[in-house]
Coordinates of C-alpha atoms in Angstrom, one line a residue:
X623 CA 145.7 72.8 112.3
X624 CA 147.8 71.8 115.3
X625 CA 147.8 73.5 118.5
X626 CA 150.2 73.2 121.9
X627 CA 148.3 73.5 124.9
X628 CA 149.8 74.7 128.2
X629 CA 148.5 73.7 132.1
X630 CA 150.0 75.8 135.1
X631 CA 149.4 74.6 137.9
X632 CA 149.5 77.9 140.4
X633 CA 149.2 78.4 144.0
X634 CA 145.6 79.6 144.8
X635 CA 144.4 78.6 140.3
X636 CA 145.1 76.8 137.3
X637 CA 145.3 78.3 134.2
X638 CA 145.2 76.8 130.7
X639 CA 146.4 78.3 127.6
X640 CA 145.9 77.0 124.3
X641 CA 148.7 78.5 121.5
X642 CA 149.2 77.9 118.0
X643 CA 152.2 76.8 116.2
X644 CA 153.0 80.9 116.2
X645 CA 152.7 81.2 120.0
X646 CA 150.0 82.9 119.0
X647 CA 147.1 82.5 122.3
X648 CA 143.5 80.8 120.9
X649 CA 142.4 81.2 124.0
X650 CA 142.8 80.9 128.0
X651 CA 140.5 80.0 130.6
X652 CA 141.5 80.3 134.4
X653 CA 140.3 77.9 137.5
X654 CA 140.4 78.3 141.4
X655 CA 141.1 76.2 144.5
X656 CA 141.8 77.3 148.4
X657 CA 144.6 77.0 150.4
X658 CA 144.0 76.2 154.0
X659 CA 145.9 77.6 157.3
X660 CA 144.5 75.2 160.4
X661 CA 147.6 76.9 162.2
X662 CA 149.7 79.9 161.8
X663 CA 152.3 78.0 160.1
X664 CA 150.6 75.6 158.4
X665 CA 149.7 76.0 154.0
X666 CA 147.6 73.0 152.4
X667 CA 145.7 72.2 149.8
X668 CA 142.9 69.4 148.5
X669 CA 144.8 67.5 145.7
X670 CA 141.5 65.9 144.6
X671 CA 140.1 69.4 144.2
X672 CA 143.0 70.4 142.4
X673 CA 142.5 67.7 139.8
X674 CA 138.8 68.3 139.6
X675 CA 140.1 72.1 138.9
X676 CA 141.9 70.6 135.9
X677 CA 140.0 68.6 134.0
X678 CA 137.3 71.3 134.4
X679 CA 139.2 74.2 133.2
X680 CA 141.0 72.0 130.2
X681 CA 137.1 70.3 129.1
X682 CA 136.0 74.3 129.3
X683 CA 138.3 75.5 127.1
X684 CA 138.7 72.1 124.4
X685 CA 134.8 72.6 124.2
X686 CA 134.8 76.4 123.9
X687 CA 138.3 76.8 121.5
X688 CA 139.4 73.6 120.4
X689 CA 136.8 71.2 119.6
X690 CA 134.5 73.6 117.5
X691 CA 138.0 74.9 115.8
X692 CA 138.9 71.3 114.4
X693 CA 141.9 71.9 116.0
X694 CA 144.5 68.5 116.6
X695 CA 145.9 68.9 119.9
X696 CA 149.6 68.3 119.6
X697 CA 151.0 68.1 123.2
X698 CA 149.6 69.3 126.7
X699 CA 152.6 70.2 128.6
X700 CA 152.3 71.6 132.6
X701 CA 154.1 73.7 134.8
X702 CA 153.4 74.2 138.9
X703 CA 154.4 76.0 141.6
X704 CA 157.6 74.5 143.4
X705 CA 157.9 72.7 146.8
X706 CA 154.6 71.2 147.4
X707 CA 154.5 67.5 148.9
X708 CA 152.0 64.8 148.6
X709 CA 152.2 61.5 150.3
X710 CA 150.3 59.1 148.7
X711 CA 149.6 54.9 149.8
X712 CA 150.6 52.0 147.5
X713 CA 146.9 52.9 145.1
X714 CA 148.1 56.6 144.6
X715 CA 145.6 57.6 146.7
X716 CA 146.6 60.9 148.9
X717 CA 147.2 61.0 152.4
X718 CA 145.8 63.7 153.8
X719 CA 146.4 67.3 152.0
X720 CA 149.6 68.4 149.9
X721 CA 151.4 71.0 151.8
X722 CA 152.8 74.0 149.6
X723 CA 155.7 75.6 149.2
X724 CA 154.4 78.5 152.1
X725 CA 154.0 76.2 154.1
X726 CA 156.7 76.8 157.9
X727 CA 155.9 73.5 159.8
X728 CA 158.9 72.5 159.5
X729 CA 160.6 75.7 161.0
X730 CA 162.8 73.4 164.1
X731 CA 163.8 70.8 161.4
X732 CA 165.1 73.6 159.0
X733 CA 166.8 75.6 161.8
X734 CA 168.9 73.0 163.2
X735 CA 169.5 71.6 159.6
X736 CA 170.9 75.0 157.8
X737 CA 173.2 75.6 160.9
X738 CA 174.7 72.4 160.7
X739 CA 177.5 71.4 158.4
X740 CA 175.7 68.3 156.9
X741 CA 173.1 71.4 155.9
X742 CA 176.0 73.3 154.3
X743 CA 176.8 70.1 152.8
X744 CA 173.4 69.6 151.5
X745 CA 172.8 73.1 150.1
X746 CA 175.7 72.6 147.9
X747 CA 174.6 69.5 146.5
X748 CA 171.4 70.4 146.0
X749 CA 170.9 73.9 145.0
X750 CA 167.9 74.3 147.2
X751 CA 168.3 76.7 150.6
X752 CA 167.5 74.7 154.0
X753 CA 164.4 75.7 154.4
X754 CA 160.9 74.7 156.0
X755 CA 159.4 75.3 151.9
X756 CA 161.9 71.9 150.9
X757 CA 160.0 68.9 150.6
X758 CA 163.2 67.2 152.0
X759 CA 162.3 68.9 155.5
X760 CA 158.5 68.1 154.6
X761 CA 159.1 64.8 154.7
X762 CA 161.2 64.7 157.9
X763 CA 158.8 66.2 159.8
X764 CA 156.2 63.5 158.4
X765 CA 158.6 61.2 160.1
X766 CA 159.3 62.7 163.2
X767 CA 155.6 64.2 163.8
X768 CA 153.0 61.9 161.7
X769 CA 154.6 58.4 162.1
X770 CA 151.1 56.9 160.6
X771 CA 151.3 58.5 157.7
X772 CA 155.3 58.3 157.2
X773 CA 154.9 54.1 157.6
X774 CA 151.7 54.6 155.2
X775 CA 153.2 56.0 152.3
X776 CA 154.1 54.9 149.1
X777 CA 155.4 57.8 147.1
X778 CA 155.9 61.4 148.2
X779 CA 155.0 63.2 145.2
X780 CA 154.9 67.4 143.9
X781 CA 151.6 68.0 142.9
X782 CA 152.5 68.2 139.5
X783 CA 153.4 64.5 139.7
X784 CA 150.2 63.8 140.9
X785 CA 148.0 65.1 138.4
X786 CA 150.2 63.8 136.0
X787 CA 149.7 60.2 137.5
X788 CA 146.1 60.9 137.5
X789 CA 145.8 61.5 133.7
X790 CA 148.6 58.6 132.9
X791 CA 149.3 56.6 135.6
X792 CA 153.5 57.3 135.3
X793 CA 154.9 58.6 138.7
X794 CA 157.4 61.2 136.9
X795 CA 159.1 64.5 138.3
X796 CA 161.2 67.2 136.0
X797 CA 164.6 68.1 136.4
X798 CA 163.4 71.7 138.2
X799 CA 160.7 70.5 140.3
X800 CA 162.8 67.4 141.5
X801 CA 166.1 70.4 142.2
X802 CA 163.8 72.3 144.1
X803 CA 162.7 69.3 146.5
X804 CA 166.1 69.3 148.2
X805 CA 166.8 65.6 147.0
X806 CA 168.1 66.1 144.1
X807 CA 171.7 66.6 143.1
X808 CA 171.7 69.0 140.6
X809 CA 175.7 67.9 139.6
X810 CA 175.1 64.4 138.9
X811 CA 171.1 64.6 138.2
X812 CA 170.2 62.0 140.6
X813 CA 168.9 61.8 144.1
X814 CA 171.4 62.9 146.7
X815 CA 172.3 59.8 149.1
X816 CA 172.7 62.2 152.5
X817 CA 169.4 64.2 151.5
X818 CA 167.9 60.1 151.3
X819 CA 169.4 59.2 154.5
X820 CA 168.4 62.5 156.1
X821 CA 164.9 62.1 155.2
X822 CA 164.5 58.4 156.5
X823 CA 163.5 56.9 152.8
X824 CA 165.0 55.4 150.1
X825 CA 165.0 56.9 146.3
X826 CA 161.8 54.4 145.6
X827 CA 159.6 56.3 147.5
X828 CA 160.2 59.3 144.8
X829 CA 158.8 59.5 141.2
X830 CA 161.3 59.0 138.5
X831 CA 163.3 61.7 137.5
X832 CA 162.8 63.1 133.9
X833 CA 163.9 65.6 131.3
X834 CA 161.7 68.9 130.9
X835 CA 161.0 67.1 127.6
X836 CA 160.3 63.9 128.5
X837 CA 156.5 62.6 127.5
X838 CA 154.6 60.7 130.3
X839 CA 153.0 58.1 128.4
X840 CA 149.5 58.5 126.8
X841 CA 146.3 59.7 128.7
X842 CA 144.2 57.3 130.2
X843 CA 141.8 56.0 127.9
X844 CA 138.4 57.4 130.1
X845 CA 140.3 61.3 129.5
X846 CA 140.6 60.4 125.9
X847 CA 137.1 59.8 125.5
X848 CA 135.7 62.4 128.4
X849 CA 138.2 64.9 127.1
X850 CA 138.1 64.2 123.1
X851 CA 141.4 63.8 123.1
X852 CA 143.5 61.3 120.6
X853 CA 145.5 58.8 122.0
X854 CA 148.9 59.6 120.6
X855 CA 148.4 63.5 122.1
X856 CA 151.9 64.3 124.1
X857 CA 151.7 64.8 127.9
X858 CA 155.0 66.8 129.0
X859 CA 156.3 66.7 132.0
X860 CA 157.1 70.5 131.3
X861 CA 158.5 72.5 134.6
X862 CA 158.7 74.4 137.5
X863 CA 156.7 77.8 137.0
X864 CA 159.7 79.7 138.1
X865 CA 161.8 78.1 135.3
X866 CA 159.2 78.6 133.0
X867 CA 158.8 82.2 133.6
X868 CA 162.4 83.0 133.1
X869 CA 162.2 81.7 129.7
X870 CA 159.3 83.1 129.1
X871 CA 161.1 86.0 129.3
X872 CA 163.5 85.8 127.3
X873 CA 166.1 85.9 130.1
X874 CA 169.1 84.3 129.4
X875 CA 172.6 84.8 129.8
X876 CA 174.8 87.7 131.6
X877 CA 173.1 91.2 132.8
X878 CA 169.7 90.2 132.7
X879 CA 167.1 89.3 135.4
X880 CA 163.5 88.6 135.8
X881 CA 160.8 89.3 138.6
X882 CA 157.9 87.4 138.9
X883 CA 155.3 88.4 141.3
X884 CA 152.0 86.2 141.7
X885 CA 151.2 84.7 144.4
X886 CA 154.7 84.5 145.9
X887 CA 157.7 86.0 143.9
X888 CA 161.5 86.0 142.8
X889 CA 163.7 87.4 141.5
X890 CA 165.6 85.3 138.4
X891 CA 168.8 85.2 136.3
X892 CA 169.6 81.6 134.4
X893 CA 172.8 80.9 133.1
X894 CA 175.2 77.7 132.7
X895 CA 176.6 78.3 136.4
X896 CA 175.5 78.2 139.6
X897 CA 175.4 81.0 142.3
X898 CA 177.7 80.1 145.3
X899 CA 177.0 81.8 148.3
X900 CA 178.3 80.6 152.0
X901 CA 174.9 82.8 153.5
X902 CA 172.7 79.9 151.5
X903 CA 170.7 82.9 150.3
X904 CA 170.1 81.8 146.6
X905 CA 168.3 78.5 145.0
X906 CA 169.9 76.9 142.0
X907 CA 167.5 74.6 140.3
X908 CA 168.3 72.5 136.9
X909 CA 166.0 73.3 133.6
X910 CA 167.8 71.4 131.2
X911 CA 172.0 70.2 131.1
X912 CA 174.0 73.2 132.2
X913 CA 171.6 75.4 132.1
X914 CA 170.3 76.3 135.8
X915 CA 168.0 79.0 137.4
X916 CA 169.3 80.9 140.1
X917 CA 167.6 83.3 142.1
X918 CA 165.8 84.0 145.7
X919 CA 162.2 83.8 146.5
X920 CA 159.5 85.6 148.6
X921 CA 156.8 83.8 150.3
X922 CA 154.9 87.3 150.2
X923 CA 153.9 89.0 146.9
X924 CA 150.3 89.3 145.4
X925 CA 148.8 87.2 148.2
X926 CA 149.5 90.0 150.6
X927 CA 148.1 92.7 148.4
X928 CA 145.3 90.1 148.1
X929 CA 144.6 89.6 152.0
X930 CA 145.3 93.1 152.4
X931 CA 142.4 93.9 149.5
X932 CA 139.8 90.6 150.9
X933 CA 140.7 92.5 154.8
X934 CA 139.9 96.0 154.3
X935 CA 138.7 96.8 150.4
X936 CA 135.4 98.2 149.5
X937 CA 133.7 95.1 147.9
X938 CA 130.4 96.0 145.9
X939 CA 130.4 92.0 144.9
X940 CA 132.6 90.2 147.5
X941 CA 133.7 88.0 144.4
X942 CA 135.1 91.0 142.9
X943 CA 138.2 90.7 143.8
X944 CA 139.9 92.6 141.1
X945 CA 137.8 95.7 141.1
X946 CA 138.7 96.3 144.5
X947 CA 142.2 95.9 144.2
X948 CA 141.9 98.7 141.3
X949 CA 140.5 100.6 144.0
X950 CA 143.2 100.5 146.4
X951 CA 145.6 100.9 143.5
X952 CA 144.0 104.0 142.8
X953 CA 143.9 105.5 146.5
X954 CA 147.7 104.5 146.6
X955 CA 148.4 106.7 143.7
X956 CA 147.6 109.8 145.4
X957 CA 149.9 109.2 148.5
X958 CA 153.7 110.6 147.9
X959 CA 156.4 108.2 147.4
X960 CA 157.4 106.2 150.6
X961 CA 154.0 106.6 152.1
X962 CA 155.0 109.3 154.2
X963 CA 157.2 107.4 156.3
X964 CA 155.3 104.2 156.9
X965 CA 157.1 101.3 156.5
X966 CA 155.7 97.5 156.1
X967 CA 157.0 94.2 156.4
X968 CA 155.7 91.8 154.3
X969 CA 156.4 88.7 156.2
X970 CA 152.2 87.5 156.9
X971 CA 154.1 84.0 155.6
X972 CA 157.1 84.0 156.9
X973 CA 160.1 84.7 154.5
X974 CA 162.5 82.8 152.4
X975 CA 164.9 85.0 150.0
X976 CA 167.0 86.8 151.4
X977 CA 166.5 86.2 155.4
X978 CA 165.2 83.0 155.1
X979 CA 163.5 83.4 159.0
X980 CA 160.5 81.2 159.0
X981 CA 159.8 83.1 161.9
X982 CA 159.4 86.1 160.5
X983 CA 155.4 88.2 161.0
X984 CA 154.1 91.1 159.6
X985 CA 154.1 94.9 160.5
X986 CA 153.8 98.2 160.0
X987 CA 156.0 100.9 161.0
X988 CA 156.5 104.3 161.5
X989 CA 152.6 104.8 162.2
X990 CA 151.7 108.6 162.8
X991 CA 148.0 109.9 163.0
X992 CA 147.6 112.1 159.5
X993 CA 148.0 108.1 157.6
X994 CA 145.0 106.8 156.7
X995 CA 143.8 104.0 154.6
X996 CA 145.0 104.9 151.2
X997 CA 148.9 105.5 153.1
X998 CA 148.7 101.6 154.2
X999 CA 147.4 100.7 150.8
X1000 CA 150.7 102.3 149.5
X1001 CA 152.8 101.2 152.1
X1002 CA 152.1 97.5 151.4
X1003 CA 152.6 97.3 148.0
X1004 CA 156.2 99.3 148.5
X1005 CA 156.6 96.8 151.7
X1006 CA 156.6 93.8 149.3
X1007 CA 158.2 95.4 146.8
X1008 CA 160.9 96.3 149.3
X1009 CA 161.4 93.0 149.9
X1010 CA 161.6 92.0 146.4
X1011 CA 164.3 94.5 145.9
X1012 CA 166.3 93.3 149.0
X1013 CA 166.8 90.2 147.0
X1014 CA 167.4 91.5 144.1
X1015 CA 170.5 93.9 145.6
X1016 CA 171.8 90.4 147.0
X1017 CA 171.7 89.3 143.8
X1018 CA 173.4 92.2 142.3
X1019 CA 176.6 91.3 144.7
X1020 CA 177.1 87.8 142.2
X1021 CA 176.0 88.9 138.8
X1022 CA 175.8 91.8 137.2
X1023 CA 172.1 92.9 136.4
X1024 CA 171.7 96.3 134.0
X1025 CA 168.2 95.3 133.2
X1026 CA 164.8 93.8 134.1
X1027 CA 161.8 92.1 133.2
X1028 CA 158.7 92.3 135.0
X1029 CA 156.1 89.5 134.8
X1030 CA 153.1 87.9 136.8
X1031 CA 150.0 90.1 138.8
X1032 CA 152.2 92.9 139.2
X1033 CA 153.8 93.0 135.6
X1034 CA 149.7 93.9 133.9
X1035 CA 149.6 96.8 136.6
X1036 CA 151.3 99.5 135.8
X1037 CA 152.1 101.8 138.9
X1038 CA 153.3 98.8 140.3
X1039 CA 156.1 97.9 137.7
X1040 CA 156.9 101.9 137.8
X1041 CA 157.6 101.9 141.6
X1042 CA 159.9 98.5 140.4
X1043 CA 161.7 100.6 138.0
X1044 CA 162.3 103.8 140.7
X1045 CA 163.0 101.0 143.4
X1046 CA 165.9 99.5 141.3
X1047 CA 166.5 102.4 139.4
X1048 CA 166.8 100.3 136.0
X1049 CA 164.6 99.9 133.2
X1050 CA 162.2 97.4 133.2
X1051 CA 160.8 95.6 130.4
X1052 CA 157.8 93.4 129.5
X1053 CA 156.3 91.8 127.3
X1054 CA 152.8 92.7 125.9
X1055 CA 151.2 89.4 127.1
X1056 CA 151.6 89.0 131.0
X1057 CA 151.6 85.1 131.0
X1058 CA 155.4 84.6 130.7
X1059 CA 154.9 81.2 132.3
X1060 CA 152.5 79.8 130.0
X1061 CA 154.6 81.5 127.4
X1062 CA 157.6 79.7 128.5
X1063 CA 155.7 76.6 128.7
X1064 CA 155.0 77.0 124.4
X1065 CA 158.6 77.4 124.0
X1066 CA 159.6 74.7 125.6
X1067 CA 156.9 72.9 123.8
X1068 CA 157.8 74.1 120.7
X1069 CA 161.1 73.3 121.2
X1070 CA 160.4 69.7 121.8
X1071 CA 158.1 69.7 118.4
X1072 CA 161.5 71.1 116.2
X1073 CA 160.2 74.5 115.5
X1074 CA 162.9 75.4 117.6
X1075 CA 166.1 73.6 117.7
X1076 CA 166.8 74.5 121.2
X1077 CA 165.7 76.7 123.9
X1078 CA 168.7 79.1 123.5
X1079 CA 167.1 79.8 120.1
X1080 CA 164.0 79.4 121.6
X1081 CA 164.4 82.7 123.9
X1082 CA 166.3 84.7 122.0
X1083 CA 162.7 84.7 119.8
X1084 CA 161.3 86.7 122.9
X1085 CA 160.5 90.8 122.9
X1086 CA 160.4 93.0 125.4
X1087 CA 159.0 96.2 123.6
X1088 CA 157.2 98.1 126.7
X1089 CA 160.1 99.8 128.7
X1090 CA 159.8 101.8 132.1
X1091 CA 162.2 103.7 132.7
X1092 CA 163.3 104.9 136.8
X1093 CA 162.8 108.3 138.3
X1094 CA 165.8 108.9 139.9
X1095 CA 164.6 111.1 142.6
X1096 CA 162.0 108.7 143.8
X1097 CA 164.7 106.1 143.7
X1098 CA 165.9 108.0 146.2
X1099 CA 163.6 108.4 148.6
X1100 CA 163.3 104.6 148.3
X1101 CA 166.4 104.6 149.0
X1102 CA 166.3 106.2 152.3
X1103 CA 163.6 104.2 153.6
X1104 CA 165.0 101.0 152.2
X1105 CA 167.6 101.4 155.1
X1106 CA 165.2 101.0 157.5
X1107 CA 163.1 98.2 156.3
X1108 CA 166.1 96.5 155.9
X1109 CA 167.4 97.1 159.3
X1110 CA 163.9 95.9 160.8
X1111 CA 163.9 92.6 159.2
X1112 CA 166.6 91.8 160.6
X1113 CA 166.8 93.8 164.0
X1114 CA 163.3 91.8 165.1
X1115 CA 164.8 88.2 164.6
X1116 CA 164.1 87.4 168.5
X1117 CA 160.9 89.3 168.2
X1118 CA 159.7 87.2 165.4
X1119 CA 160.7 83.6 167.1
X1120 CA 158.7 84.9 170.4
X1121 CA 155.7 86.1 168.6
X1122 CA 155.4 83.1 166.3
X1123 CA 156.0 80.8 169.8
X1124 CA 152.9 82.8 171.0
X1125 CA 150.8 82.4 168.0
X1126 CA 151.6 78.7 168.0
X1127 CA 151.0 78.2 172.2
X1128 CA 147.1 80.0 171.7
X1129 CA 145.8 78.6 168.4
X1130 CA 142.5 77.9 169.4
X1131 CA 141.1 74.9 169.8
X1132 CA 139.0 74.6 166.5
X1133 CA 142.3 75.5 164.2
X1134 CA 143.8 72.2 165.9
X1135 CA 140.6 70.1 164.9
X1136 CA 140.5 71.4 161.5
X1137 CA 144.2 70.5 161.1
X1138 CA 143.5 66.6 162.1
X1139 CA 140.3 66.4 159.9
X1140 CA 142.8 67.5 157.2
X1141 CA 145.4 65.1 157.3
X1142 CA 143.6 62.0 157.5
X1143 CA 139.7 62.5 155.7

């Protein structure tokens, strides 16, 4: 018996699925790795940890499902989280940490970039909003602030590429991954001269562009052995998790769209055109020829429930994470819709989609003294959901969207994907296995096996069969409120540089040693 397995490569974990030929799961196993902030603007990561992360989680699971099984593994094939950078020396050995897609250092660079014409330029060859998340700012603030490690590197790599290299020793980079770096031209499918130029390199310090299908060569011999893996197993390239969890969905074509809420979120459509917007507000990144995701993204989805939960939930074991979020979910249930008036904006990280303000902070409004806890509990969940519905109302104004899909953290609870339905007032839909992108990752698989003769026929294999349908008199109470969260994030813009200025002036001196142990260790 053969069987696809599936690596996805998230912000904060890794999770590995094994399928059958069916899409049927065998079974799943999840990993976890930190994310470090040595300064208020500044997300990293330990690729080495990362890659120890993998092999554990994928020797876990072949020992525990696989191996015992006698099942052939047909192909791995990976997705990841979009925007990370790594710069690596002439061995492939990391310099320093990768720095993730949340990550704002690059806030000046993308500010006088986007209001420039050569950034208007850029964003319309690229698909990718100017933004501190691009690697293509990443690198030019490598350049302009870490002149060591600029002249030392070899390759700037996505994660992805680098774990890839790891296991195979090919420097490769999908379509999506390589359109969301800000390099790429997603018209041509080749790196974008003025994004080069702009950066300082040339298109040999990237990995080489290839297909979502694309195989990456076999696995080193030591994995083949150390893993028990056979030598002619497929590595794919795969793609972006985004990407992945569109078509996990089933989302394809006109009046759909798909929210994903982990870590970060989004909201989705994919189609054979792109979205063309003169505000910059939407991404456009390539799966596969003509067909392109378009969307915006959040920097603050389930990590700010999470760091609200890790802050002030009731932790019996403080590795319970989940339990106490269950909690809070249940104290939020018994507040009225709209939290009695208090308001929060989810911008801990910044935000991309659709105010893309680097700048932006945190905060709660409309504070009176009968809230307590279980009103802020509420209040943040509808703050990021707020947020996710501001981009999704900008997208509304380019396609037509009469229904939804729901997947990630908040698509397995459900009194969060009910508030999404009152919020948009549209049915929402989802599938009866949350992990869309591992799901997407099969299909693409699958696809490249034949079982499938593309991924339009691919998707259209995809049910929704749970449906939530909107409360219209909630919807409008959101609705009410909605005006004024809106209104603040966009009232406070000089608020948000000055308080962001501050944060930056007083980091304390111990954040600014952590951050040089972390680029050079």
């Amino acid at each position: 018996m053969k069987c696809i397995i599936t690596i996805e490569l998230g912000t904060n974990g890794i999770r590995v699925f094994a399928f059958d030929l069916n899409g049927r799961v065998i079974g799943s196993m999840k990993g976890y790795y930190p994310t470090f902030h040595t300064e208020p603007d500044h997300s990293e990561q330990d690729p080495e940890q990362i890659f120890i992360t993998t092999l554990y989680v994928l020797k876990n699971l072949l020992n525990e499902y696989i191996h015992p099984k006698k099942y052939k593994v047909a192909c791995i094939c990976f997705s990841a989280a979009m925007h990370s950078l790594l710069a690596v020396d002439k061995n492939g050995n990391p310099l320093g940490n990768a720095i993730t897609w949340s990550d704002n250092r690059a806030k000046k660079e993308a500010l006088e970039l986007r209001n420039s014409a050569a950034g208007k330029k850029l964003y319309a060859a690229t698909g990718t909003p100017i933004h501190p998340m691009s690697p293509l700012l990443k690198i030019a603030w490598i350049r302009s602030r870490d002149a060591a490690r600029f002249r030392q590197t070899s390759k700037f790599l996505s994660i992805k590429s680098y774990i890839i290299h790891q296991l195979t020793g090919e420097y490769l980079i999908d379509y999506s991954i390589a359109s969301a770096t800000g390099l790429l031209n997603i018209h041509t499918v080749s790196w974008e001269a003025d994004a080069l130029q702009y950066a300082g390199i040339t298109a040999a310090k990237l990995p080489d562009l290839a297909p979502v299908f694309a195989t990456a060569g076999k696995l080193k011999k030591a994995y083949q052995q150390s893993l028990g893996l056979l030598a002619e197993t497929k590595i794919i390239v795969g793609s972006s998790d985004g990407c992945l969890a569109t078509l996990g969905d089933g989302v394809k074509g006109e009046g759909n769209a798909t929210i994903t809420i982990e870590d970060s979120g989004a909201v989705r459509v994919m189609g054979p055109t792109v979205l063309k917007d003169d505000q910059m507000r939407f991404f456009n990144y390539l799966l596969t020829d003509n067909c392109y995701v378009s969307g915006g993204p959040t920097n603050n989805g389930g990590n700010i429930f999470e760091w609200f939960t890790r802050q002030f939930g009731d932790f019996t074991n403080p590795f319970d994470i989940e339990h106490s979020m269950q909690q809070l979910i249940e104290e939020a249930s018994q507040v009225p819709v709209g939290s009695d008036g208090l308001l929060f904006l989810p911008y801990l990280l910044g935000e991309r989609a659709p105010i893309w303000n680097a700048n932006a902070r945190g905060a709660y409004f409309g504070l009176n003294i009968k809230h307590e806890r279980k009103h802020f509990v509420r209040a943040t969940i509808e703050g990021i959901l707020y947020e996710i519905y501001s981009i999704g109302k900008s997208l509304g104004e380019q396609r037509t969207i009469k229904s939804l899909s729901v997947n990630g953290s908040f698509g397995t609870i459900p009194f969060c994907t009910q508030m999404i339905a009152n919020m948009f007032n549209k049915p929402v839909r989802l599938r009866q296995q949350s992990h869309s992108v591992s799901f997407g990752a099969w299909l693409l698989s699958a696809t490249e096996m034949g079982i499938y003769k593309s991924l339009d026929e691919a998707a259209k294999t995809v049910e929704l069969p749970d449906v939530y349908k909107p409360h219209k008199q909630h919807h409008a109470v959101y609705a009410d409120y909605f005006g004024i969260f809106e209104k603040l994030s966009t009232k406070l813009f000089d608020e948000f540089e000055a308080i962001g200025n501050l944060q930056q002036k007083h980091a304390v001196p111990e954040e600014l040693e952590k951050k040089k142990q972390s680029v050079f260790r």
